[in-house]
XYZ file of C-alpha atoms in Angstrom:
755
model
C -0.416 0.059 0.091
C 2.966 2.234 0.344
C 5.169 1.845 -1.874
C 2.040 2.083 -4.486
C 2.129 5.805 -3.354
C 2.953 8.210 -6.254
C 6.257 10.418 -4.554
C 6.845 7.825 -1.819
C 10.273 8.551 -0.396
C 10.209 4.968 2.432
C 13.304 2.421 1.593
C 10.188 0.026 2.778
C 11.338 -3.635 4.045
C 8.725 -5.993 5.542
C 9.018 -9.055 7.717
C 6.380 -11.079 8.700
C 6.871 -13.292 11.513
C 8.474 -11.103 15.162
C 11.382 -12.870 15.748
C 12.271 -11.952 12.014
C 11.804 -7.866 12.876
C 13.668 -7.790 15.983
C 16.658 -9.827 13.968
C 16.601 -6.452 11.718
C 16.077 -3.976 13.900
C 18.980 -5.550 15.975
C 21.764 -5.417 12.135
C 20.034 -2.001 10.743
C 18.920 1.605 11.395
C 15.477 2.313 10.630
C 13.290 6.052 11.113
C 10.839 4.169 11.660
C 8.287 1.106 12.566
C 4.663 -0.526 11.385
C 3.960 -3.522 13.072
C 0.908 -6.018 13.227
C -0.618 -6.166 16.378
C -1.311 -9.997 15.051
C 1.714 -11.653 14.062
C 1.999 -15.234 13.351
C 4.463 -15.737 16.693
C 3.154 -12.707 18.852
C 0.182 -11.017 19.434
C -1.237 -8.516 21.529
C -0.009 -6.194 23.227
C 2.866 -7.794 24.274
C 4.008 -7.510 20.216
C 4.376 -3.529 21.102
C 6.262 -4.162 24.285
C 8.917 -6.296 22.475
C 9.395 -3.749 20.115
C 9.664 -1.405 21.775
C 12.079 -2.719 24.272
C 14.135 -3.265 21.536
C 14.054 0.011 19.523
C 13.118 2.842 22.424
C 13.780 5.703 20.602
C 12.350 5.140 17.161
C 8.370 6.121 16.269
C 6.526 2.928 16.726
C 2.668 2.730 14.191
C 0.317 0.396 15.193
C -1.530 -1.804 12.256
C -4.867 -3.511 13.737
C -7.935 -4.149 13.124
C -11.504 -3.485 14.391
C -10.947 -5.581 16.821
C -8.273 -4.598 18.432
C -8.497 -0.768 18.409
C -9.036 -0.702 22.142
C -5.188 -2.257 22.462
C -4.071 -0.553 19.776
C -4.820 3.395 22.132
C -3.252 1.529 25.419
C -0.025 1.106 23.343
C -0.034 4.391 22.026
C -0.412 5.413 25.739
C 2.979 3.286 26.611
C 5.100 4.972 23.396
C 3.144 4.016 20.442
C 3.367 7.379 18.214
C -0.496 6.591 16.253
C -2.406 3.775 15.189
C -3.773 2.930 12.036
C -7.108 0.575 10.831
C -7.188 -2.228 9.006
C -9.628 -1.352 6.233
C -10.052 2.567 7.073
C -6.705 3.783 5.682
C -5.685 4.859 2.600
C -1.931 4.723 1.181
C -1.632 8.905 1.461
C -3.436 8.692 5.358
C -0.754 5.984 5.754
C 2.380 7.981 4.638
C 0.849 11.295 6.311
C 0.858 9.358 9.744
C 4.305 7.181 9.766
C 6.302 11.030 8.671
C 4.266 13.000 12.157
C 5.533 10.307 13.696
C 8.647 10.862 12.797
C 8.653 14.932 13.415
C 7.065 14.445 16.378
C 9.451 12.208 17.660
C 12.249 14.559 16.585
C 10.526 17.340 18.110
C 9.828 16.267 21.107
C 13.892 15.094 21.388
C 14.913 18.414 20.346
C 12.571 19.978 22.867
C 14.180 17.666 25.579
C 17.534 18.494 24.924
C 16.638 22.559 25.126
C 14.911 21.722 28.276
C 18.056 19.903 29.943
C 20.583 22.759 28.300
C 18.376 25.096 29.762
C 18.370 23.868 33.554
C 22.243 22.835 32.981
C 22.575 26.697 32.592
C 21.410 27.884 35.575
C 22.190 24.608 38.506
C 25.673 23.987 37.286
C 27.207 26.818 35.852
C 25.617 30.402 37.106
C 25.306 28.866 40.981
C 28.423 27.375 40.709
C 30.242 30.106 38.255
C 33.398 32.153 39.989
C 31.038 35.504 38.992
C 28.682 36.900 41.579
C 25.301 36.867 40.534
C 22.715 39.494 41.353
C 18.776 39.700 40.004
C 16.795 42.513 40.289
C 12.666 42.849 39.650
C 11.625 46.158 38.700
C 11.144 47.326 41.920
C 15.268 46.260 42.258
C 14.855 43.890 44.790
C 16.274 40.379 44.981
C 15.323 37.633 42.729
C 18.394 35.421 43.032
C 21.665 35.539 43.988
C 23.855 32.568 43.244
C 27.133 31.154 45.448
C 29.789 33.385 44.276
C 27.915 36.374 45.372
C 26.949 35.087 48.810
C 30.291 34.361 48.975
C 31.418 38.026 47.562
C 29.042 39.682 50.635
C 28.828 37.515 53.093
C 24.908 36.772 52.317
C 22.383 34.436 52.932
C 20.221 33.837 49.935
C 17.136 32.728 51.833
C 18.259 36.146 53.507
C 18.473 38.245 51.218
C 15.352 37.656 48.468
C 12.544 39.542 48.107
C 14.795 42.028 50.023
C 14.940 45.832 48.339
C 18.112 45.754 46.903
C 19.161 49.430 48.410
C 18.324 48.831 51.944
C 20.921 45.916 51.672
C 23.831 47.897 49.906
C 23.290 50.676 52.473
C 22.891 48.011 55.647
C 25.217 45.384 55.016
C 27.194 45.290 50.721
C 28.691 49.217 50.682
C 30.922 49.708 53.554
C 33.037 46.351 52.573
C 34.742 48.406 50.489
C 37.184 51.291 50.037
C 35.533 53.533 48.930
C 31.967 52.959 49.910
C 30.025 56.027 48.813
C 31.452 55.818 45.348
C 30.375 52.181 45.143
C 26.680 53.657 46.737
C 26.156 55.985 44.068
C 26.902 54.307 40.572
C 24.742 51.458 41.411
C 21.982 53.814 42.561
C 22.222 56.034 39.540
C 21.570 52.606 37.735
C 18.386 52.059 39.331
C 17.541 55.732 39.014
C 17.887 55.343 35.461
C 17.426 52.002 34.309
C 18.709 52.729 30.597
C 21.927 51.421 30.191
C 24.951 49.020 31.038
C 27.973 50.273 34.048
C 30.810 48.802 34.235
C 33.405 49.531 36.986
C 36.434 48.303 39.056
C 35.898 48.337 42.955
C 38.286 47.541 45.877
C 37.010 45.386 48.431
C 39.433 45.602 52.185
C 40.137 42.656 53.909
C 39.185 42.044 57.376
C 39.475 38.788 59.909
C 37.128 37.217 57.606
C 37.882 37.749 54.372
C 40.532 38.626 52.241
C 41.753 41.888 49.829
C 40.696 41.238 46.209
C 39.086 43.611 43.522
C 35.601 43.157 41.713
C 34.389 43.786 38.790
C 31.148 45.315 38.633
C 28.668 44.820 35.729
C 25.560 45.587 35.695
C 22.452 46.116 32.886
C 18.560 46.377 32.484
C 15.998 43.308 31.130
C 14.684 44.639 28.533
C 12.367 41.973 28.243
C 10.679 38.186 29.784
C 9.243 38.483 33.182
C 11.604 40.407 34.747
C 11.717 42.825 32.147
C 12.319 46.678 34.188
C 14.621 44.818 36.267
C 18.721 45.151 36.826
C 20.988 41.767 36.547
C 24.087 42.649 38.289
C 27.882 40.830 38.059
C 30.748 40.592 39.960
C 33.929 38.783 38.933
C 36.762 38.461 40.388
C 39.136 40.923 37.553
C 42.451 38.673 38.173
C 41.144 35.201 37.665
C 37.538 35.091 36.105
C 36.645 37.751 34.058
C 36.967 36.256 30.700
C 35.058 33.211 31.627
C 32.260 36.029 33.360
C 32.098 37.508 30.130
C 31.589 33.985 27.995
C 29.049 33.467 29.963
C 27.092 36.647 29.866
C 27.262 36.554 25.974
C 26.121 32.713 25.686
C 23.335 33.415 28.307
C 21.665 36.631 26.740
C 22.217 34.924 23.165
C 20.043 31.973 24.597
C 17.221 34.364 26.119
C 17.023 36.555 22.939
C 16.502 33.402 20.381
C 13.832 32.428 22.980
C 12.248 35.339 23.330
C 12.081 36.053 20.130
C 11.727 32.520 18.072
C 8.861 33.028 15.031
C 6.286 30.410 16.164
C 4.437 30.648 19.274
C 4.028 29.512 22.278
C 1.484 28.701 24.642
C 2.414 26.816 28.165
C -0.907 25.044 29.933
C -1.827 24.237 33.745
C -3.741 21.586 33.662
C -7.443 21.959 35.945
C -9.392 18.877 37.860
C -7.111 16.448 36.297
C -6.864 17.050 31.955
C -10.706 18.712 32.316
C -9.751 22.308 31.742
C -6.622 24.096 31.173
C -5.910 27.046 31.868
C -3.019 29.545 30.646
C 0.473 29.882 32.266
C 2.060 31.524 29.901
C 2.240 32.690 26.138
C 5.278 34.242 24.312
C 5.286 37.339 21.811
C 4.743 35.536 18.371
C 1.330 34.044 20.512
C 0.615 37.669 20.962
C 1.001 38.472 16.954
C -0.323 35.335 15.765
C -3.808 35.337 17.794
C -3.744 39.394 18.454
C -4.133 38.860 21.674
C -2.444 39.786 24.577
C -0.489 37.895 26.904
C -1.862 39.521 30.068
C -5.488 39.361 28.321
C -4.519 35.412 28.255
C -3.088 33.769 32.544
C -5.035 32.275 34.284
C -7.800 31.716 32.085
C -9.466 28.481 30.361
C -8.853 27.383 26.825
C -12.005 27.103 26.276
C -12.856 30.452 27.338
C -10.092 32.171 24.782
C -10.939 29.471 22.302
C -14.257 28.761 22.380
C -14.365 26.292 19.129
C -11.144 24.275 20.633
C -13.512 20.883 21.316
C -14.330 21.264 17.457
C -11.302 22.077 15.815
C -9.448 18.749 17.984
C -6.728 20.414 19.504
C -8.566 19.764 23.510
C -8.548 15.945 22.974
C -4.657 16.386 21.912
C -4.419 18.688 25.079
C -6.046 16.011 26.813
C -3.813 13.384 25.466
C -1.103 14.063 26.447
C -1.833 15.065 30.037
C -2.832 11.422 30.140
C -0.143 9.949 28.252
C 2.495 12.255 28.393
C 3.599 11.688 24.737
C 4.458 14.403 22.537
C 2.181 14.854 19.863
C 2.184 16.440 16.136
C -1.596 18.642 15.547
C -1.216 18.380 11.499
C -2.114 21.880 10.086
C -6.273 22.346 10.482
C -8.840 25.320 10.114
C -10.061 26.791 12.678
C -12.593 29.970 13.304
C -14.093 31.375 15.669
C -15.794 35.014 16.008
C -11.983 36.434 16.692
C -9.673 34.250 14.384
C -9.561 32.165 11.298
C -6.766 30.530 9.812
C -5.140 27.163 9.512
C -2.811 26.186 12.381
C -0.014 23.191 13.467
C 0.752 22.467 16.186
C 3.382 20.611 18.347
C 2.488 19.531 22.138
C 4.379 18.210 24.738
C 4.216 17.804 28.695
C 6.762 19.077 30.558
C 7.811 17.365 33.897
C 6.294 19.577 35.477
C 3.088 18.310 34.342
C 2.745 21.936 32.489
C 1.406 21.710 28.734
C 2.992 23.373 26.617
C 1.869 23.941 22.584
C 3.777 25.079 19.686
C 2.313 26.818 16.752
C 2.616 28.558 13.781
C -0.143 29.848 11.587
C 0.461 28.551 8.246
C -2.670 30.078 7.016
C -0.633 32.500 4.429
C 1.052 29.356 2.949
C -2.066 27.037 2.348
C -3.531 29.748 0.556
C -0.392 30.328 -1.512
C -0.006 26.287 -2.379
C -3.927 27.002 -3.430
C -3.661 30.050 -5.564
C 0.006 28.074 -7.191
C -2.179 24.957 -8.738
C -5.404 27.689 -9.475
C -3.209 29.797 -11.195
C -0.200 27.333 -12.849
C -2.154 27.180 -15.668
C -2.804 30.507 -15.987
C 0.697 31.677 -15.710
C 1.838 28.898 -18.376
C -0.537 31.079 -20.568
C 0.805 34.273 -19.691
C 3.943 33.348 -20.545
C 3.511 32.111 -23.916
C 1.621 35.156 -24.439
C 3.841 37.257 -23.534
C 5.694 39.143 -26.945
C 9.024 38.957 -24.725
C 11.386 36.450 -25.472
C 11.389 34.215 -22.183
C 13.700 31.417 -22.363
C 15.556 29.260 -18.887
C 19.199 29.117 -19.067
C 21.706 27.112 -16.265
C 24.877 28.484 -15.052
C 26.592 27.272 -18.891
C 23.758 29.258 -20.180
C 22.112 26.412 -21.892
C 18.448 26.556 -22.905
C 16.167 24.543 -20.156
C 12.851 26.470 -21.199
C 11.828 28.433 -23.416
C 8.442 30.530 -24.514
C 6.050 30.234 -27.357
C 7.860 33.479 -28.637
C 11.225 32.134 -28.132
C 10.733 28.899 -30.006
C 8.893 30.627 -32.972
C 12.360 32.928 -33.209
C 13.841 29.098 -33.216
C 12.086 26.576 -32.447
C 15.250 24.544 -31.795
C 16.851 26.767 -29.208
C 16.185 23.920 -26.519
C 19.860 22.093 -25.344
C 21.491 24.958 -27.405
C 23.281 28.406 -25.372
C 21.153 31.575 -25.891
C 24.051 33.275 -27.759
C 24.435 30.454 -30.465
C 20.443 29.723 -30.699
C 19.700 33.657 -31.155
C 22.758 35.542 -32.517
C 24.286 32.676 -33.883
C 27.857 33.287 -31.641
C 29.833 30.582 -29.688
C 30.793 32.463 -27.087
C 28.284 34.924 -24.630
C 27.761 38.849 -25.569
C 29.439 41.612 -24.451
C 28.399 42.613 -21.414
C 25.776 39.817 -21.108
C 23.403 40.419 -18.204
C 22.450 37.087 -18.075
C 26.368 35.948 -17.728
C 26.139 38.977 -15.080
C 23.841 37.264 -12.991
C 25.511 33.934 -12.763
C 29.055 36.025 -11.412
C 26.421 38.359 -9.085
C 24.064 36.764 -7.718
C 21.552 40.188 -8.683
C 19.558 40.939 -10.997
C 21.393 42.719 -13.837
C 19.730 44.535 -16.844
C 20.368 46.268 -20.556
C 19.665 47.114 -24.040
C 22.116 45.766 -26.138
C 22.747 46.392 -30.246
C 23.013 43.533 -32.155
C 24.459 43.439 -35.691
C 22.394 40.037 -36.815
C 19.063 38.020 -34.118
C 17.796 34.693 -35.675
C 14.450 35.409 -36.788
C 15.050 38.953 -37.255
C 15.401 40.932 -40.215
C 18.012 43.661 -40.208
C 19.688 45.076 -37.143
C 18.111 44.956 -33.751
C 17.879 46.974 -29.912
C 17.114 44.553 -27.125
C 16.364 45.220 -23.603
C 17.404 42.184 -22.068
C 17.307 41.892 -18.180
C 18.469 38.249 -15.931
C 17.001 37.517 -13.194
C 18.831 34.496 -11.146
C 17.703 31.584 -9.710
C 18.790 30.275 -6.832
C 18.815 26.896 -4.785
C 17.880 26.522 -0.954
C 21.526 27.831 -0.605
C 21.859 30.792 -1.769
C 24.213 29.366 -5.194
C 23.212 30.406 -8.371
C 22.256 27.841 -10.546
C 20.508 29.281 -13.711
C 19.000 32.151 -15.252
C 15.770 33.318 -16.368
C 16.591 35.712 -19.738
C 13.579 37.990 -20.966
C 14.410 39.895 -23.827
C 12.180 42.666 -25.274
C 13.007 43.878 -28.619
C 12.996 47.948 -28.610
C 13.940 48.824 -32.054
C 11.390 50.780 -32.553
C 11.434 52.050 -29.418
C 15.298 53.096 -29.718
C 14.460 54.999 -33.393
C 11.432 57.033 -31.862
C 13.573 57.623 -28.718
C 16.932 59.393 -31.320
C 14.105 60.999 -32.794
C 12.027 62.940 -29.676
C 15.367 63.581 -28.139
C 16.300 65.947 -31.363
C 13.015 67.658 -31.498
C 12.545 67.542 -27.717
C 15.919 69.550 -27.154
C 15.060 71.923 -30.018
C 11.888 72.602 -29.074
C 12.848 73.008 -25.852
C 15.198 75.812 -26.808
C 12.697 77.784 -29.386
C 10.174 77.991 -26.165
C 13.314 79.195 -23.497
C 14.239 81.729 -25.788
C 10.031 82.545 -26.575
C 9.478 82.510 -22.835
C 12.940 85.192 -21.686
C 11.816 87.475 -24.918
C 8.208 87.678 -23.146
C 8.691 88.041 -19.956
C 11.260 90.615 -20.666
C 8.617 92.745 -22.225
C 6.128 91.845 -20.459
C 8.224 93.757 -17.208
C 9.373 96.386 -19.439
C 5.672 97.406 -20.447
C 4.346 97.085 -17.175
C 7.387 99.012 -15.855
C 7.291 101.881 -18.433
C 3.624 102.203 -18.359
C 3.356 102.738 -14.706
C 6.567 105.071 -14.651
C 5.129 107.280 -17.118
C 1.539 107.243 -15.685
C 2.496 108.428 -12.232
C 5.231 110.111 -13.089
C 2.859 112.428 -14.726
C 0.610 112.899 -12.761
C 3.068 113.874 -10.067
C 4.532 116.730 -12.001
C 1.172 118.103 -13.032
C 0.351 117.645 -9.614
C 2.993 119.376 -7.505
C 3.458 122.172 -10.229
C -0.123 122.685 -12.667
C -2.393 122.093 -9.406
C -1.477 123.367 -6.151
C -0.401 126.710 -7.664
C -4.725 127.456 -8.907
C -5.305 125.640 -5.309
C -3.706 128.336 -3.448
C -4.893 130.863 -5.682
C -9.070 130.006 -5.404
C -8.702 129.785 -1.732
C -6.952 132.753 -1.741
C -10.622 134.220 -3.356
C -12.639 132.675 -1.043
C -10.612 133.877 2.170
C -11.376 137.605 0.189
C -14.897 137.782 -0.401
C -15.562 135.926 2.986
C -14.153 138.694 4.083
C -15.817 141.197 1.923
C -19.082 139.761 3.083
C -18.239 140.718 6.967
C -21.360 140.522 9.164
C -23.903 140.719 6.039
C -25.895 136.429 5.901
C -26.312 135.362 2.558
C -27.649 132.029 3.230
C -26.728 130.837 -0.924
C -23.427 132.682 -1.099
C -22.640 130.736 2.334
C -23.462 127.726 0.708
C -21.731 127.941 -2.460
C -17.753 129.534 -0.402
C -18.571 125.856 1.739
C -18.652 124.112 -1.552
C -14.943 125.780 -2.629
C -13.728 125.522 0.232
C -14.522 121.462 0.699
C -12.848 120.992 -3.176
C -9.464 122.542 -2.105
C -9.739 119.979 0.631
C -10.584 117.205 -1.393
C -8.078 118.643 -4.164
C -5.392 118.626 -1.800
C -6.007 115.597 -0.461
C -5.472 114.214 -3.926
C -1.792 116.044 -4.199
C -0.982 114.519 -1.187
C -1.241 111.296 -1.718
C 0.307 110.989 -5.468
C 3.141 112.805 -3.633
C 2.812 110.615 -0.638
C 3.041 107.267 -3.457
C 5.485 108.740 -5.589
C 8.350 110.179 -3.792
C 7.400 109.386 0.160
C 9.921 110.492 2.963
C 12.401 109.090 5.733
C 10.755 107.142 8.230
C 11.493 107.975 11.828
C 11.432 104.719 13.681
C 10.509 104.311 17.210
C 10.858 101.498 19.182
C 6.975 101.596 21.146
C 3.424 100.101 22.157
C 0.867 100.686 19.055
C -1.978 100.284 20.932
C -1.344 104.290 22.264
C -1.789 105.137 18.179
C -4.480 103.686 17.858
C -6.706 105.118 20.610
C -5.402 108.627 19.768
C -6.315 107.737 15.811
C -9.590 107.506 17.423
C -9.431 109.884 18.895
C -9.147 112.289 16.020
C -12.000 110.839 14.296
C -13.938 113.164 16.226
C -16.386 112.917 12.980
C -18.576 109.463 12.706
C -21.063 109.139 9.983
C -24.532 109.146 11.051
C -25.697 106.049 12.973
C -22.336 104.288 12.057
C -20.843 102.532 15.171
C -16.701 103.197 15.457
C -15.410 100.536 18.358
C -12.691 98.741 18.909
C -11.097 96.282 21.050
C -6.861 96.643 21.928
C -5.718 93.210 23.530
C -3.642 94.956 26.733
C -0.694 92.368 25.791
C 1.533 93.425 22.735
C 4.703 92.844 21.846
C 6.441 95.916 21.550
C 7.590 96.935 17.500
C 9.672 99.297 15.660
C 7.150 101.761 13.634
C 7.030 105.301 12.356
C 4.687 106.692 14.210
C 2.938 109.323 11.251
C 3.187 106.771 8.778
C 0.926 104.088 10.860
C -1.543 107.453 11.881
C -1.736 107.689 8.107
C -2.945 103.391 7.538
C -5.416 104.083 9.837
C -6.834 107.065 9.074
C -7.034 105.591 5.384
C -8.375 102.488 6.616
C -10.838 103.746 9.077
C -12.116 106.316 6.102
C -12.909 103.430 3.860
C -14.757 101.636 6.157
C -17.168 104.518 6.879
C -17.328 105.284 2.893
C -18.784 101.475 2.644
C -20.650 101.639 5.714
C -22.406 105.095 4.700
C -23.066 103.919 0.944
C -24.633 100.628 2.132
C -26.812 102.882 4.866
C -28.115 105.205 2.061
C -29.053 102.338 -0.009
C -30.303 100.024 2.414
C -34.232 99.426 1.773
C -35.588 96.321 3.881
C -38.291 97.517 6.355
C -38.545 94.162 7.811
C -34.327 94.271 8.911
C -32.963 96.686 10.423
C -29.207 97.868 9.208
C -26.609 98.688 11.888
C -23.830 100.213 10.389
C -20.446 99.489 12.480
C -16.024 100.126 11.425
C -14.625 97.330 14.527
C -10.584 98.334 15.194
C -8.944 95.006 16.314
C -5.631 94.675 18.008
C -3.682 91.279 19.149
C -0.811 89.302 18.961
C 0.708 87.758 15.986
C 3.602 85.240 15.368
C 6.575 87.134 15.745
C 5.062 90.629 15.918
C 1.073 92.366 16.362
C -2.181 91.847 14.013
C -4.532 95.320 13.289
C -8.021 94.376 12.012
C -10.040 97.187 10.941
C -13.130 95.496 9.866
C -16.566 96.944 8.770
C -20.165 95.654 7.691
C -20.305 97.718 4.621
C -20.852 96.837 0.800
C -18.291 94.683 0.922
C -16.288 93.493 -2.187
C -16.402 91.091 -5.214
C -13.296 88.859 -5.860
C -12.475 90.874 -9.083
C -12.208 93.799 -7.207
C -10.900 92.193 -4.125
C -7.688 91.298 -6.408
C -6.960 94.831 -7.970
C -7.788 96.736 -4.460
C -4.308 97.197 -3.326
C -2.677 98.612 -6.615
C -2.617 101.869 -7.066
C -4.642 103.890 -8.983
C -7.446 101.404 -8.887
C -10.864 102.777 -7.196
C -14.171 101.604 -7.529
C -15.758 104.694 -5.702
C -17.538 107.834 -7.020
C -14.562 110.402 -6.200
C -11.184 109.229 -5.236
C -7.730 108.737 -6.231
C -7.087 104.984 -5.735
C -3.986 105.221 -3.911
C -5.554 104.709 -0.399
C -4.767 101.588 -0.410
C -1.816 101.458 -2.337
C -0.178 103.711 0.138
C -1.255 101.377 2.949
C 0.049 98.111 1.451
C 3.272 100.547 0.826
C 4.241 101.638 4.289
C 3.427 97.949 5.886
C 5.635 96.841 3.446
C 7.908 99.475 4.028
C 7.766 98.207 8.018
C 8.599 94.659 6.550
C 4.598 93.754 7.513
C 2.370 92.672 5.648
C -1.572 93.701 4.574
C -4.359 91.070 3.663
C -7.800 92.184 2.657
C -10.773 89.832 3.094
C -14.802 91.193 1.415
C -17.942 89.210 0.647
C -19.759 91.335 -1.691
C -23.257 93.130 0.544
C -21.447 91.533 3.772
C -18.754 93.805 4.599
C -14.522 94.204 4.195
C -11.924 93.543 6.489
C -7.995 94.733 6.720
C -5.278 92.273 8.102
C -2.047 94.386 9.107
C 0.561 92.547 10.461
C 3.690 93.815 11.868
C 7.357 92.184 13.067
C 8.389 92.443 16.172
């Protein structure tokens, strides 16, 4: 039955009598024994006992009928790995049973050896070591000391276990040293900052019961495990045992790190009620990751509670069998699912001498899914490879073709068995800079684009993009290469032509862009300078002189009239004065913007200036509320008092215009419009922030974009320089100005100045 299984790798030898079998076992090594309990010269449990006595280390599988089922179970309890029922098993199942029996036996032996090494490390090495050892928990209480520590410090283990190490140092340890305070300070420092390794020498003074000697203190934090957060301290006689102590410490660290970082999950259970239930006693980091549950959430809880489908899974029966028999079992790959987790698991279960049950397990879900995906997609991948327009071949280390896809075989149907350079370019030697040859030598993916004057199956010269991907065995040795070659002749030719056009086009674009940018900048500059220059010259000379004459004439007329009151004449004279003031303001704005003046900077607070501006504005439009909210905690800044006054007055006057215009336009009888202008100051990053806000007419996005441009205005009368002057002054102060406005709702101007 077993020998007929496809792929079976057993050397199967059969004997018909127990006596022949025992003789055979004495003469040859075997890996597994399959016993029929009904032999001509022996039957039942006695047959198993005799074979077990002959080869106790060899796994045994019982082959029996249904009537002997109970006897087979007794054999399993006495050390048999498994049993098979006649008529209920096929070749595949028998093969798996035999393989699992061998692996379980190996796993148990390895775990027993590991446990023995660990116990030997503690009992035979650490406690008998010449190096004194303190192990402290996270509260720096003594967990364990060895015999050398008792000898070095005159302590008894049963006395110090559980004692605070600081108190021990103060009362029993520090005074044996030449410099007790330095010793105490250095050790206490490691408890206060338990993040580093400490190493120093200390001189032990002699007395009537103690010789003089030097100890070396070496300690480090415990970063993981049961005593994580604690500390381990070593004291060694520098003259005799330093090298041995260092070697022992390194070995211990490697062993513990290996255990703490193993990739398999490990769960330790304690039996409850003689195996009716199993309680979690320990759980490693890998188990936390595999099952998505923390160790502290498991300890003390039943496996039936944490994994509610464990009975259906079959694993609970394994735990009970191992508990009852003490025999390790391999629980084959099986599917587990509950409300919390789902996946494939493989378990090895064994019993510790302490009676605890250990399960070492792996999540093989990804492997099972990968195997299934591989089976499903194998045909698709083959079709994909054959359908690829690229030439794909598998070659060995000597460049001989072992496999080729349809594209490659269409080029040369006789390619298999030939070297790639012989099959496709007709050469006896590999191509120069061949990526496949490089991949064999470097073990890395290599690629390149090569020119070929002649290729089998291709007319004329051509270019090929060639990639060599190394194939490695389990030892990392390169055993072959996958070559992927693509004909890129048309692409290379197109790239050459495109490169020519691209270079030419880039030069044309750069040249044209430079010309346009220069012309644009020159045009803007010329227009602005021309307009402002002409306006400034006209205003300063041709307008102010006539304004002076008009003002003098108006004043003369008023004097001539004397006390006579003519309402009509007085009205017109007042209008003349207002228009003269308006023209004078326009002249001032133009001169301010085009010429400016030198700043007289002071270093002080801005709030007093804002308050002065509020007081100076004596005439507030009817129904308009002028309010302020000035922060008392503003940093001092550098500013020109007169210029900043001009900024505030311009902004407030603009706000007055906006709310007055909206007030005059208001016609909603159901809602009362209450115009206001608000001045706010506050602290900003590295300076101050001043806001002038109104609920006037506001601006649309187009007007707001141009608001700070000189000579731009949306008022019926105005120079278009008010906000331009504001922006210029604020930028002279190293600040910035921002405008936020919504049409028919209002405007807020924000001024920022650094301190």
